[in-house]
XYZ file of C-alpha atoms in Angstrom:
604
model
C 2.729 13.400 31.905
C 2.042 17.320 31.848
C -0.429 18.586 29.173
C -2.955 17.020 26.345
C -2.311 13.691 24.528
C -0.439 15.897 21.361
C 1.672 17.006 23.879
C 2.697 13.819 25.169
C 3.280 11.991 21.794
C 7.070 11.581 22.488
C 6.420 9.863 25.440
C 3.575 8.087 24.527
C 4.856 6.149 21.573
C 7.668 5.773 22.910
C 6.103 3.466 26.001
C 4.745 1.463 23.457
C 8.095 1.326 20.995
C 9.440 -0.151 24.518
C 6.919 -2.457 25.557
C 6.443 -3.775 22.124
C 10.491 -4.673 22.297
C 9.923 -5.990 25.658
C 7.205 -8.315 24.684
C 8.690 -9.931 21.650
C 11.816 -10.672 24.161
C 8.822 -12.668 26.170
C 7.642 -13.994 23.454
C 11.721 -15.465 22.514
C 11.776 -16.556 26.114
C 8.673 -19.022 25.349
C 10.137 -20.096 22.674
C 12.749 -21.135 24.322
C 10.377 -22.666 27.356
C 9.131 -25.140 24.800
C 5.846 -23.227 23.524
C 4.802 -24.242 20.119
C 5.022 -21.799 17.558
C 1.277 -21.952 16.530
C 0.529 -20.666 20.516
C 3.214 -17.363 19.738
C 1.772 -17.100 15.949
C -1.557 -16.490 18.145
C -0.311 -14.379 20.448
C 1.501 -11.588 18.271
C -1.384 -11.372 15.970
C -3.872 -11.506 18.655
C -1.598 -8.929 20.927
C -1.268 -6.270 18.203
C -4.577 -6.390 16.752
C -5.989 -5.566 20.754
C -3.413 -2.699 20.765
C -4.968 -1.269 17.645
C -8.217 -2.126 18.869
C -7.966 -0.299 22.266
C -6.164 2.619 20.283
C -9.445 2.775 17.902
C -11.964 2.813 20.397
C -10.194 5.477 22.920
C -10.078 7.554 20.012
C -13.836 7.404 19.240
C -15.196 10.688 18.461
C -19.069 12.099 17.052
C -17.152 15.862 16.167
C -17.131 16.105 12.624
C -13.461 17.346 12.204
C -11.948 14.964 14.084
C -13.899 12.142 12.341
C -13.129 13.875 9.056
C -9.385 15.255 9.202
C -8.611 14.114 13.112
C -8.991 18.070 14.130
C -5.998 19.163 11.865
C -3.596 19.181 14.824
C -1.273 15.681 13.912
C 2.737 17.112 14.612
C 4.556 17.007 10.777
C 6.797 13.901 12.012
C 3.875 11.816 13.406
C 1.707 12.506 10.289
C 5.084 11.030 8.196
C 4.876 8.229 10.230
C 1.220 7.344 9.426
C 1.355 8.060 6.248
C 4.329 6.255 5.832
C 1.988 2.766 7.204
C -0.673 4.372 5.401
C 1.474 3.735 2.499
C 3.192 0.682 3.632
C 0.402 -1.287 2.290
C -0.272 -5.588 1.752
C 1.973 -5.110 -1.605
C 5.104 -3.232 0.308
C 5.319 -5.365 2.743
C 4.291 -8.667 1.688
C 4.230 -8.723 -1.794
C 6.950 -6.434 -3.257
C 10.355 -8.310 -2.187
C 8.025 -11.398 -3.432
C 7.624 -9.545 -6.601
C 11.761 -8.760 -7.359
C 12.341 -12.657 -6.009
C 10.457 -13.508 -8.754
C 10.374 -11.016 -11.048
C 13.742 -9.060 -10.713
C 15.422 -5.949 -11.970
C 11.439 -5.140 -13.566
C 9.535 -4.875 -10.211
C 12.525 -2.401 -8.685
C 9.741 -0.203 -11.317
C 7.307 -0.354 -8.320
C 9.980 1.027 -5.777
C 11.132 4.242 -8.184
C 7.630 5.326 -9.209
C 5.865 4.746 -5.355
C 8.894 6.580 -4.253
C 9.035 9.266 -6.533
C 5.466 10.038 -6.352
C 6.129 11.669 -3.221
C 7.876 14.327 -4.863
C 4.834 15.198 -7.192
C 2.778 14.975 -3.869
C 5.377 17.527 -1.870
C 5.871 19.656 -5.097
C 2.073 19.755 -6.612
C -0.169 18.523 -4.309
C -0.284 18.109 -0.232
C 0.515 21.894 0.487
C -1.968 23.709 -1.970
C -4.581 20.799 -1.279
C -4.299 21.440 2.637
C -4.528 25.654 2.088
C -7.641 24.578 0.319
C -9.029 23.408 3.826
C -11.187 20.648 2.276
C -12.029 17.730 3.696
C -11.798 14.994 0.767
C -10.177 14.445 -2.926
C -13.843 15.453 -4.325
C -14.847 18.038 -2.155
C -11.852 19.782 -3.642
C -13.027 19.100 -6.839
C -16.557 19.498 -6.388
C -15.225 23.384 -4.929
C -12.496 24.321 -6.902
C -14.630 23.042 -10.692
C -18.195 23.762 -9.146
C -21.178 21.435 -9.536
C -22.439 18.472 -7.715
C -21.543 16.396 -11.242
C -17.899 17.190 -11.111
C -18.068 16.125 -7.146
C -19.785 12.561 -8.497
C -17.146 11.954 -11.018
C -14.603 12.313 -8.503
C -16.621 10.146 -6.073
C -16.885 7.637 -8.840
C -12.937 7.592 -9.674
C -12.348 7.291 -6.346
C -14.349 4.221 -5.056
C -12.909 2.679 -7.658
C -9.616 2.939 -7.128
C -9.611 2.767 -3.501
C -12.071 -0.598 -3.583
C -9.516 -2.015 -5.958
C -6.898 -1.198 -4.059
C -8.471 -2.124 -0.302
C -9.273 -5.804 -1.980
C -5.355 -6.566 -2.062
C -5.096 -4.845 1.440
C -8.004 -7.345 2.558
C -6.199 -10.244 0.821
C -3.151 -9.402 2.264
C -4.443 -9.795 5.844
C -6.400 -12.918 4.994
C -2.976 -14.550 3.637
C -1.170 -13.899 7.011
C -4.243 -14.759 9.290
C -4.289 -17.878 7.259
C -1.046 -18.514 7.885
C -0.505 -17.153 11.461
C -3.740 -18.878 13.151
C -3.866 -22.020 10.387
C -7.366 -21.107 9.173
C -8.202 -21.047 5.117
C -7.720 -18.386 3.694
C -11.424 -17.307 2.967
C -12.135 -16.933 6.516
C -8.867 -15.090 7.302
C -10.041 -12.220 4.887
C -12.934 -11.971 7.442
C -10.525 -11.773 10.510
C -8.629 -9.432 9.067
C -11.272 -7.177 8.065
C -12.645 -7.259 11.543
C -9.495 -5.805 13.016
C -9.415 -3.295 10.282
C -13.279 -2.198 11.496
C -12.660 -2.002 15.012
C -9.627 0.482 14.168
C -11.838 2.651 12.176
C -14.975 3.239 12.675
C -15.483 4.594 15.912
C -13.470 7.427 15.353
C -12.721 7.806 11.699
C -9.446 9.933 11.044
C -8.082 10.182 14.042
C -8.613 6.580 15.361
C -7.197 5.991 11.739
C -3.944 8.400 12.219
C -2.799 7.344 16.057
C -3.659 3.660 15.166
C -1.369 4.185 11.949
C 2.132 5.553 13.940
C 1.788 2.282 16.039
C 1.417 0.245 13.257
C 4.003 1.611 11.386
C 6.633 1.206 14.593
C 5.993 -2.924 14.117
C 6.036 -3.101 10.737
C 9.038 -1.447 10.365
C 10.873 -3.466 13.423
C 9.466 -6.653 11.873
C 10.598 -6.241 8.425
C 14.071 -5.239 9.149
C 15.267 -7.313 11.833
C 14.943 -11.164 9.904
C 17.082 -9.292 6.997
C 19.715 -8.027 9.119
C 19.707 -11.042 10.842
C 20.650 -13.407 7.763
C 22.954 -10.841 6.384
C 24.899 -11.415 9.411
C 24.195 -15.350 9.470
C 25.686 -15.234 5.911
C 28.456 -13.181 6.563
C 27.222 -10.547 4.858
C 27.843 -7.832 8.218
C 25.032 -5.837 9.751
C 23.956 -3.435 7.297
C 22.646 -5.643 4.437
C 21.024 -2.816 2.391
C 24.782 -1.967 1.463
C 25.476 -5.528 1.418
C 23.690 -7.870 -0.546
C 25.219 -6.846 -3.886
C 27.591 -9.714 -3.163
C 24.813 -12.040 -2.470
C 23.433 -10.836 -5.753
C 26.117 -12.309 -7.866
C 26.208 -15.563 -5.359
C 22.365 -16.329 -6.297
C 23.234 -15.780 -9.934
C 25.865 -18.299 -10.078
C 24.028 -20.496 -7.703
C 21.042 -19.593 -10.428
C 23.207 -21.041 -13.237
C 23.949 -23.707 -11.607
C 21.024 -25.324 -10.926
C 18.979 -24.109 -14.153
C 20.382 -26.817 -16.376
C 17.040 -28.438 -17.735
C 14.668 -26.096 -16.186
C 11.083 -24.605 -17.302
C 10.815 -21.557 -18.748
C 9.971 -18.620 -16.621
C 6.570 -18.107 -17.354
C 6.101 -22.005 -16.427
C 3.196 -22.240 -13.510
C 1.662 -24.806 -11.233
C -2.347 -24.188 -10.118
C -1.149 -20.713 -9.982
C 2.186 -20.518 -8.045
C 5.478 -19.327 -9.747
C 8.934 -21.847 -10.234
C 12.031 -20.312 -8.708
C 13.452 -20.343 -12.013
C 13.789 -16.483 -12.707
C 16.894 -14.766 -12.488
C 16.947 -12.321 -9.866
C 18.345 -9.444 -11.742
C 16.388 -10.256 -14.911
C 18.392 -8.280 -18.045
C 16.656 -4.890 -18.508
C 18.657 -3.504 -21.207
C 16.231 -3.913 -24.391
C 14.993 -0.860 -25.667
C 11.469 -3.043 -24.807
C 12.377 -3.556 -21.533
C 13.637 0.301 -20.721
C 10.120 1.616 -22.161
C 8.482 -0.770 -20.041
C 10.235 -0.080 -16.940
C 9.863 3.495 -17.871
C 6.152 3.139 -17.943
C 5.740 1.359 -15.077
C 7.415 4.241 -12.871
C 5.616 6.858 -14.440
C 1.989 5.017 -13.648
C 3.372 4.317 -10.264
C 4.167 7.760 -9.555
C 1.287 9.775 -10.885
C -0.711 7.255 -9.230
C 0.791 7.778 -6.024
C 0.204 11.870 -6.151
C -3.638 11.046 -7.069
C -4.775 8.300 -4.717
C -7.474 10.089 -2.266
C -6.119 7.937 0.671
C -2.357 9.340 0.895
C -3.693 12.850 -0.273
C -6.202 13.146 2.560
C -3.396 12.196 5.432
C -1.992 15.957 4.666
C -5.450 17.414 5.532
C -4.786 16.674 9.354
C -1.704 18.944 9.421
C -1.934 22.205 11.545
C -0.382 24.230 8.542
C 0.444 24.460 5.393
C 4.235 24.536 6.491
C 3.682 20.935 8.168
C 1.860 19.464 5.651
C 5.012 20.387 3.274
C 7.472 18.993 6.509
C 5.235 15.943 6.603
C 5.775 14.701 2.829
C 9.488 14.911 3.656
C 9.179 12.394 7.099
C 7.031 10.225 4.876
C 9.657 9.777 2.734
C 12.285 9.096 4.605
C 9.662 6.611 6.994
C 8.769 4.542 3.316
C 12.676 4.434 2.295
C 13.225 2.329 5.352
C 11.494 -0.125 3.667
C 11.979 0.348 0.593
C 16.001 0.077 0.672
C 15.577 -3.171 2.681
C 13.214 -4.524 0.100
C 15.929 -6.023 -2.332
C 17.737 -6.994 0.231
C 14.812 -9.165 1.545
C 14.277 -10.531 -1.683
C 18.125 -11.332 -2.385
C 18.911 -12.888 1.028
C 15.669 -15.064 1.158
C 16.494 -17.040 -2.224
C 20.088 -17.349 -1.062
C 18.765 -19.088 1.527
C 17.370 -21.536 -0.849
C 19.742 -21.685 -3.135
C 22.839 -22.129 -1.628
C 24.325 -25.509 -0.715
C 26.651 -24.527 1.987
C 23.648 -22.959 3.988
C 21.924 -25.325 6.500
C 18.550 -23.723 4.785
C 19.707 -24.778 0.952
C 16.659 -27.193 -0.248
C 17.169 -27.015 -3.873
C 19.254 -30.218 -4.913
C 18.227 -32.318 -1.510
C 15.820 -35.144 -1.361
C 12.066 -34.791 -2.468
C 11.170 -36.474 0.705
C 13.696 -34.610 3.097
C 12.208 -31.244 1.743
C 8.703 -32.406 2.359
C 9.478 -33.538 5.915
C 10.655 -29.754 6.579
C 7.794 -28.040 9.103
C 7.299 -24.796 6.659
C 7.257 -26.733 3.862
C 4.209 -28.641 5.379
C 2.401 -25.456 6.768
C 2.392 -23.353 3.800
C 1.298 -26.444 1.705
C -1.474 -27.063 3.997
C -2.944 -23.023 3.086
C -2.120 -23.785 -0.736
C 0.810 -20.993 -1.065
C 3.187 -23.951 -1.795
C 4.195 -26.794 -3.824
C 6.333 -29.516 -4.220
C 6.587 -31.197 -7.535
C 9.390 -33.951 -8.769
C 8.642 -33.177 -12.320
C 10.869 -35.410 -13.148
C 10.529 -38.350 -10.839
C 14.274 -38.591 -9.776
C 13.602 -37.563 -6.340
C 15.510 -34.545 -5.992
C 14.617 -31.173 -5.582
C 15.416 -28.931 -8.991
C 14.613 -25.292 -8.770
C 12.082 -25.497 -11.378
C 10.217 -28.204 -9.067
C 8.899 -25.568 -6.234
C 5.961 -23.220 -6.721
C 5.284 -20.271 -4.118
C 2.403 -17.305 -3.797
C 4.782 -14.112 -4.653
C 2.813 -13.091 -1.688
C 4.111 -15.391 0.894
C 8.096 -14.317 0.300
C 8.038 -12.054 3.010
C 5.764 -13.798 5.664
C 8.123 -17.201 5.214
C 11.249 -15.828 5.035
C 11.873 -16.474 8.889
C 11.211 -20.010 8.285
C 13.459 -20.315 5.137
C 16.431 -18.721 6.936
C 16.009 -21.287 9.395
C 15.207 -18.119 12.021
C 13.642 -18.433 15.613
C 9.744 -18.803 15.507
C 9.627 -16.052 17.312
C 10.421 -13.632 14.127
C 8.524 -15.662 12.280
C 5.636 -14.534 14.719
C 6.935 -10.669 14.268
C 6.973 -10.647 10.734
C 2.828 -11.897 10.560
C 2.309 -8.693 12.767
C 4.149 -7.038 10.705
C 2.200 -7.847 7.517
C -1.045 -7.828 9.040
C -0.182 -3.934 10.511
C 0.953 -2.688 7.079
C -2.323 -4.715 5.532
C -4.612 -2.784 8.001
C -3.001 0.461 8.158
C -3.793 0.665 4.178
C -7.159 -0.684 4.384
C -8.111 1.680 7.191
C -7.033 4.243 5.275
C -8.955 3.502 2.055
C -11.741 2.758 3.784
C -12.351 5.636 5.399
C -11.500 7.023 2.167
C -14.145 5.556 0.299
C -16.610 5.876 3.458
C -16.140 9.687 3.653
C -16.607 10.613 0.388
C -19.500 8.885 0.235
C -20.824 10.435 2.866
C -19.525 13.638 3.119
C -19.418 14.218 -0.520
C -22.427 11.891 -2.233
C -24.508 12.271 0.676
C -24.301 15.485 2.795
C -23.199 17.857 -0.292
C -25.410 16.142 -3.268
C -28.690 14.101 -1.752
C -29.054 15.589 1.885
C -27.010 19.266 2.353
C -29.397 19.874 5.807
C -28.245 16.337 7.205
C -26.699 16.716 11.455
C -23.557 16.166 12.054
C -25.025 13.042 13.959
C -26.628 11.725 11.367
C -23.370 12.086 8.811
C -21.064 10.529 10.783
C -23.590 8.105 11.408
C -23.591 7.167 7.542
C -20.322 7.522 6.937
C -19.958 4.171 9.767
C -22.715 2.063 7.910
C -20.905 2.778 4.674
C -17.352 1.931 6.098
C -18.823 -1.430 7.150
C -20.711 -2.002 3.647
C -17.831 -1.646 1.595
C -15.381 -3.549 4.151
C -17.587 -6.143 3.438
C -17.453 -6.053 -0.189
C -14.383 -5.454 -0.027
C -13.512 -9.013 2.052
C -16.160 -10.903 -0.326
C -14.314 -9.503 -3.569
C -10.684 -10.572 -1.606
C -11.951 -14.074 -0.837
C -12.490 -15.203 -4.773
C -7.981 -14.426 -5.553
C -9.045 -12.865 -8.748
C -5.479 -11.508 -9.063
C -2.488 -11.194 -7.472
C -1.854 -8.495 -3.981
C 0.429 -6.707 -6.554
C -1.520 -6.714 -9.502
C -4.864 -4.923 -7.933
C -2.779 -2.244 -6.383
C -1.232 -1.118 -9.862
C -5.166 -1.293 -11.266
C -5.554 0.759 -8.308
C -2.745 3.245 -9.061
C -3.777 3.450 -12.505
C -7.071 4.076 -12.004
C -6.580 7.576 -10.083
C -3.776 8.748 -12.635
C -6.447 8.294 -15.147
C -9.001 9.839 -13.933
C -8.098 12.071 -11.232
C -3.768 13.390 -11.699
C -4.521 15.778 -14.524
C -7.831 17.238 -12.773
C -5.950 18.075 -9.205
C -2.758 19.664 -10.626
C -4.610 21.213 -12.977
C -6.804 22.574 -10.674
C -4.397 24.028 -8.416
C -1.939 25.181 -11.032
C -4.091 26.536 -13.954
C -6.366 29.292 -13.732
C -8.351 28.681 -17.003
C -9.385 24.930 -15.856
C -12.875 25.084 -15.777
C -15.507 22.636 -14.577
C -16.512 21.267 -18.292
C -12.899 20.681 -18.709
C -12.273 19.061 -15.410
C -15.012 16.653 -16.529
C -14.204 15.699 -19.559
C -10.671 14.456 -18.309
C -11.923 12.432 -15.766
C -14.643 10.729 -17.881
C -12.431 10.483 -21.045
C -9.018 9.856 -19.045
C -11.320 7.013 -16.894
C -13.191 5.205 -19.456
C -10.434 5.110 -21.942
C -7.954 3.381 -18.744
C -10.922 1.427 -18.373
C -11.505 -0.018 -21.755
C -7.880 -0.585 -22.490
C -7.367 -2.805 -19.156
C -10.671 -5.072 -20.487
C -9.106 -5.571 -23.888
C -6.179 -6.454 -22.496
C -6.587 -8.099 -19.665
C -10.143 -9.654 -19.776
C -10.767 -9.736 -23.651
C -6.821 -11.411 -24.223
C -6.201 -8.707 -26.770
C -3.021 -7.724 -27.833
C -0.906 -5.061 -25.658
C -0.270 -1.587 -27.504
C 3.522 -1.428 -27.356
C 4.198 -3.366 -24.535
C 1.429 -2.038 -22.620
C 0.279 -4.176 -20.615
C -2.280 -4.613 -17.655
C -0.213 -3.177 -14.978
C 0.302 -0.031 -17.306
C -2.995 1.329 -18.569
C -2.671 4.946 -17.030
C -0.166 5.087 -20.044
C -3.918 5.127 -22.306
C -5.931 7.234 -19.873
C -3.499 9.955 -18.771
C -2.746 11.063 -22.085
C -6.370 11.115 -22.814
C -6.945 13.274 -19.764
C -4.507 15.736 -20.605
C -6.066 16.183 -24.289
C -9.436 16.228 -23.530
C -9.251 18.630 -20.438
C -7.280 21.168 -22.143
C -8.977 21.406 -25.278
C -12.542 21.256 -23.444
C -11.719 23.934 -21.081
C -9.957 26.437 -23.789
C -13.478 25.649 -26.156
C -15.511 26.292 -23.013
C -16.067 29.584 -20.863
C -13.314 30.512 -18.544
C -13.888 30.241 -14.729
C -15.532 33.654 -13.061
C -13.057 35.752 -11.111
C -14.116 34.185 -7.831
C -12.834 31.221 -8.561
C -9.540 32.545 -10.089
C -8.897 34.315 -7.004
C -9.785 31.242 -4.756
C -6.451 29.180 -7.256
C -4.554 32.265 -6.398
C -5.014 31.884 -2.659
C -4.046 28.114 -2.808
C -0.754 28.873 -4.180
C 0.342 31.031 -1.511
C 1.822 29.886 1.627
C 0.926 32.140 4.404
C -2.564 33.152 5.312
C -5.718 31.146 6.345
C -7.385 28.098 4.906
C -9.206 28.882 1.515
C -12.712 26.643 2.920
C -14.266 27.999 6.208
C -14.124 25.369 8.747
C -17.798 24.053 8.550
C -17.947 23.629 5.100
């Protein structure tokens, strides 16, 4: 190899997209040599989580814009790609197909609005935010409103989010380890977070981004080979993100079938969900439009105001990548995303359907219990077996899963070689960790770049920031594992608090900020307070106090409240208030055009 390690990318990752093939073909071979699948569970965790290690501590770093924005030099495509596992979080992989299997035709919401917030962040955001030159979320706001109280309030808006969101990530990664290397669940939390350390916090951002592209290359390989692979077991062909419409209409009629008698769909046991809903639940109430409606439009502003996905588009070399970047991203996260019904689909066919060696529903209690993956994901308390009835055979309303687990036991279901099985936990724990590295460091650097170098110590070293910024990643990992370990909702469920969080409190200040002059810093503050307390209180009356949802809007939707509030209360605050000094209007001027140098000097 001629050149530096940027040069050599191509090559690089394309070693390890090679060896990576070549070792799950060893791992099939052992398989097939009689080694039990616990032993090859072990060893794909345990082999990707040293890769990431290795790639985290080579990139180690004490230069402050490397740590910060990994020296604004990442290539467009290779940015998409980490920002694409960056994105790929616990809840893509893990929990969304679990959430359609269950849920249906309402959680496709969560695949519109994440995907089509990436055209708010390529049309409002990533460009203007990286001509700005700064290094975090609030150090643009803290620069573009003025004020160290306009910084905190962004600080503030983002831990929150980001620490709601990194406690799913953290769950996420305890539900595979628990899984993977049979250990409860409470202590797999812990494993996982020390992976997500080691990948972190030796050399912040750019451990983070070149950690992130090899994630993303086995996630991606894990979660669409087992779906391909029982397309083509059910004779569904090879391409089953153009085929499982057919399968679609199979598991309704199998659904119909077999629901004669059953609970209703809301019907629970200690926590776990029946197979009893449909899998294209009806969606054609004027109720059910609004709320889907909703949904997407929380999802999306949410997506083009999280701090974590906004901050990968710092570490571009231009303006003109950053933009280039957004548009590999997308087409990186639609990968996934198109495969994700398919998943979902194919897995409860797999169930459901009689004529499949894998159908359980309508066998023998006893038979089903004697089934290996029935008795491992019972032993971690993801599963249950119940004959409600006491006639000894299987109904559909008499099994309970985790929504989470869909993904990670779908090998198993299918009746697949361990060996995927295997894949698909490195799989889930890579797009768990990318995500939490990524919020993390989040979280860690504006805390100390932005609470404690610009607010409480402006004359800190560089030394002594960086330094900081590693005790904080490791304080709020740990919080964030501790939080994770007490399941106070569902992987899914604390990423949409997260998303609606940031839309609250932070869409309407950004785009305002870059695309209206007048904006001032009074203004700027009242929308994140009012937009961010009024999210806030909504979610406790609904959610915590039991009180009744405002026109079907419910917890997952509460950016509906604080947006709107946002808007208002910026707008009028900032036209009642004095207008920003001609500085500053200059400075929005030169975000908005393309060409020319960063707006920041380098060492600000």
């Amino acid at each position: 190899m001629k050149g530096d390690f940027i040069q050599n990318l191509g090559k690089i990752y394309g070693l390890y997209t090679g060896g990576f093939l070549l070792f799950i073909i060893l791992m099939a071979i052992l398989e097939q040599a009689g080694v039990s699948p616990d032993t090859i569970g072990y060893l794909f965790v345990g082999f990707t989580i040293a890769i990431y290690a290795l790639i985290g501590v080579l990139s180690r770093t004490m230069a402050t814009d490397q740590y910060y924005v990994a020296g604004r030099q990442v290539p467009a495509l290779y940015n998409g790609m980490a920002t694409a596992a960056d994105w790929m979080s616990g809840a893509s992989f893990v929990a969304m197909a679990g959430g359609i299997y269950f849920g249906g035709y309402g959680y496709m919401a969560f695949l519109v609005g994440w995907t089509g917030g990436y055209v708010l962040v390529a049309s409002l955001m990533a460009p203007y935010l990286r001509k700005f030159g700064c290094y975090t979320v609030p150090d643009f706001i803290g620069t573009r409103y003025g004020g160290n109280f306009a910084r905190l309030c962004a600080v503030i808006v983002l831990v929150v989010a980001s620490f709601t969101y990194v406690t799913a990530q953290i769950n996420a990664t305890g539900t595979v380890a628990a899984r993977a290397l049979q250990i409860p669940f409470e202590v797999g939390v812990w494993f996982g977070l020390a992976g997500i350390l080691v990948c972190s916090m030796l050399g912040g951002m750019r451990a983070v981004t070149w950690t992130q592209v090899a994630q993303y290359i086995v996630l991606i390989i894990a979660y669409i080979v087992p779906v391909v692979w029982m397309s083509n077991k059910s004779g569904f062909g090879l391409i089953p993100q153009l085929a499982y419409g057919d399968a679609v209409h199979r598991v309704q009629e199998l659904e119909a079938l077999h629901q004669v008698g059953a609970l209703k769909p809301t019907e629970t046991f200690g926590g776990l969900a029946a197979l009893v809903n449909p899998i294209n639940a009806p969606g054609d109430t004027l109720m059910a439009k609004w709320k889907f409606a909703t949904l997407v439009l929380c999802m999306m502003c949410g997506t083009a105001s999280l701090p974590h996905v906004l901050m990968r588009y710092f570490t571009t070399p231009s303006v003109r990548s950053a933009r280039i970047s957004v548009g590999w991203s997308i087409l990186f996260i639609f990968l996934l995303y198109f495969t994700a019904p398919a998943l979902a689909t194919f897995t409860k066919l797999s169930l459901l359907d009689p004529n499949l060696a894998t159908g359980i529903i309508g066998k023998s209690i006893a038979d089903v219990n004697a089934l290996q993956w029935i008795q491992k994901w019972a032993a971690v308390d993801f599963l249950k077996v119940s004959d409600s009835n006491g006639d000894g055979i299987l109904q559909i309303n008499e099994l309970f899963m985790r929504a989470d687990i869909v993904v990670l036991a779908t090998p198993e279901i299918a009746g697949l070689p361990y060996v995927i099985s295997g894949l698909v936990a490195a799989g889930g724990m890579a797009a768990a960790m990318s995500t939490a590295d990524g919020l993390l460091l989040a979280i860690a650097n504006a805390l100390s770049h932005d609470l404690y170098y610009k607010i409480i110590d402006p004359k800190a070293e560089t030394k002594t920031r960086l330094v900081v910024a590693r005790i904080l990643l490791l304080g709020v990992g740990a919080a964030g594992a501790f939080v994770a370990s007490l399941k106070l909702t569902s992987i899914l469920g604390a990423v949409a608090w997260a998303f609606d969080f940031a839309c609250s409190g932070l869409f309407f200040p950004l785009v305002l900020g870059i695309w209206w002059k007048r904006a001032n810093r009074e203004g700027a503050i009242a929308g994140m307070v009012g937009g961010f307390v009024a999210g806030s209180a909504y979610l406790y009356y609904v959610y915590f106090a039991g009180g009744t949802p405002w026109f079907g809007i419910d917890h997952l939707r509460f950016g509906v409240i604080g947006m709107p509030v946002s808007l208002v209360l910026m707008i009028v605050v900032s036209l009642m208030t004095e207008e920003p000094d001609e500085e500053t209007q200059r400075m929005v001027d030169a975000v908005r055009t393309p060409r020319g140098g960063t707006v920041l000097d380098a060492t600000h």
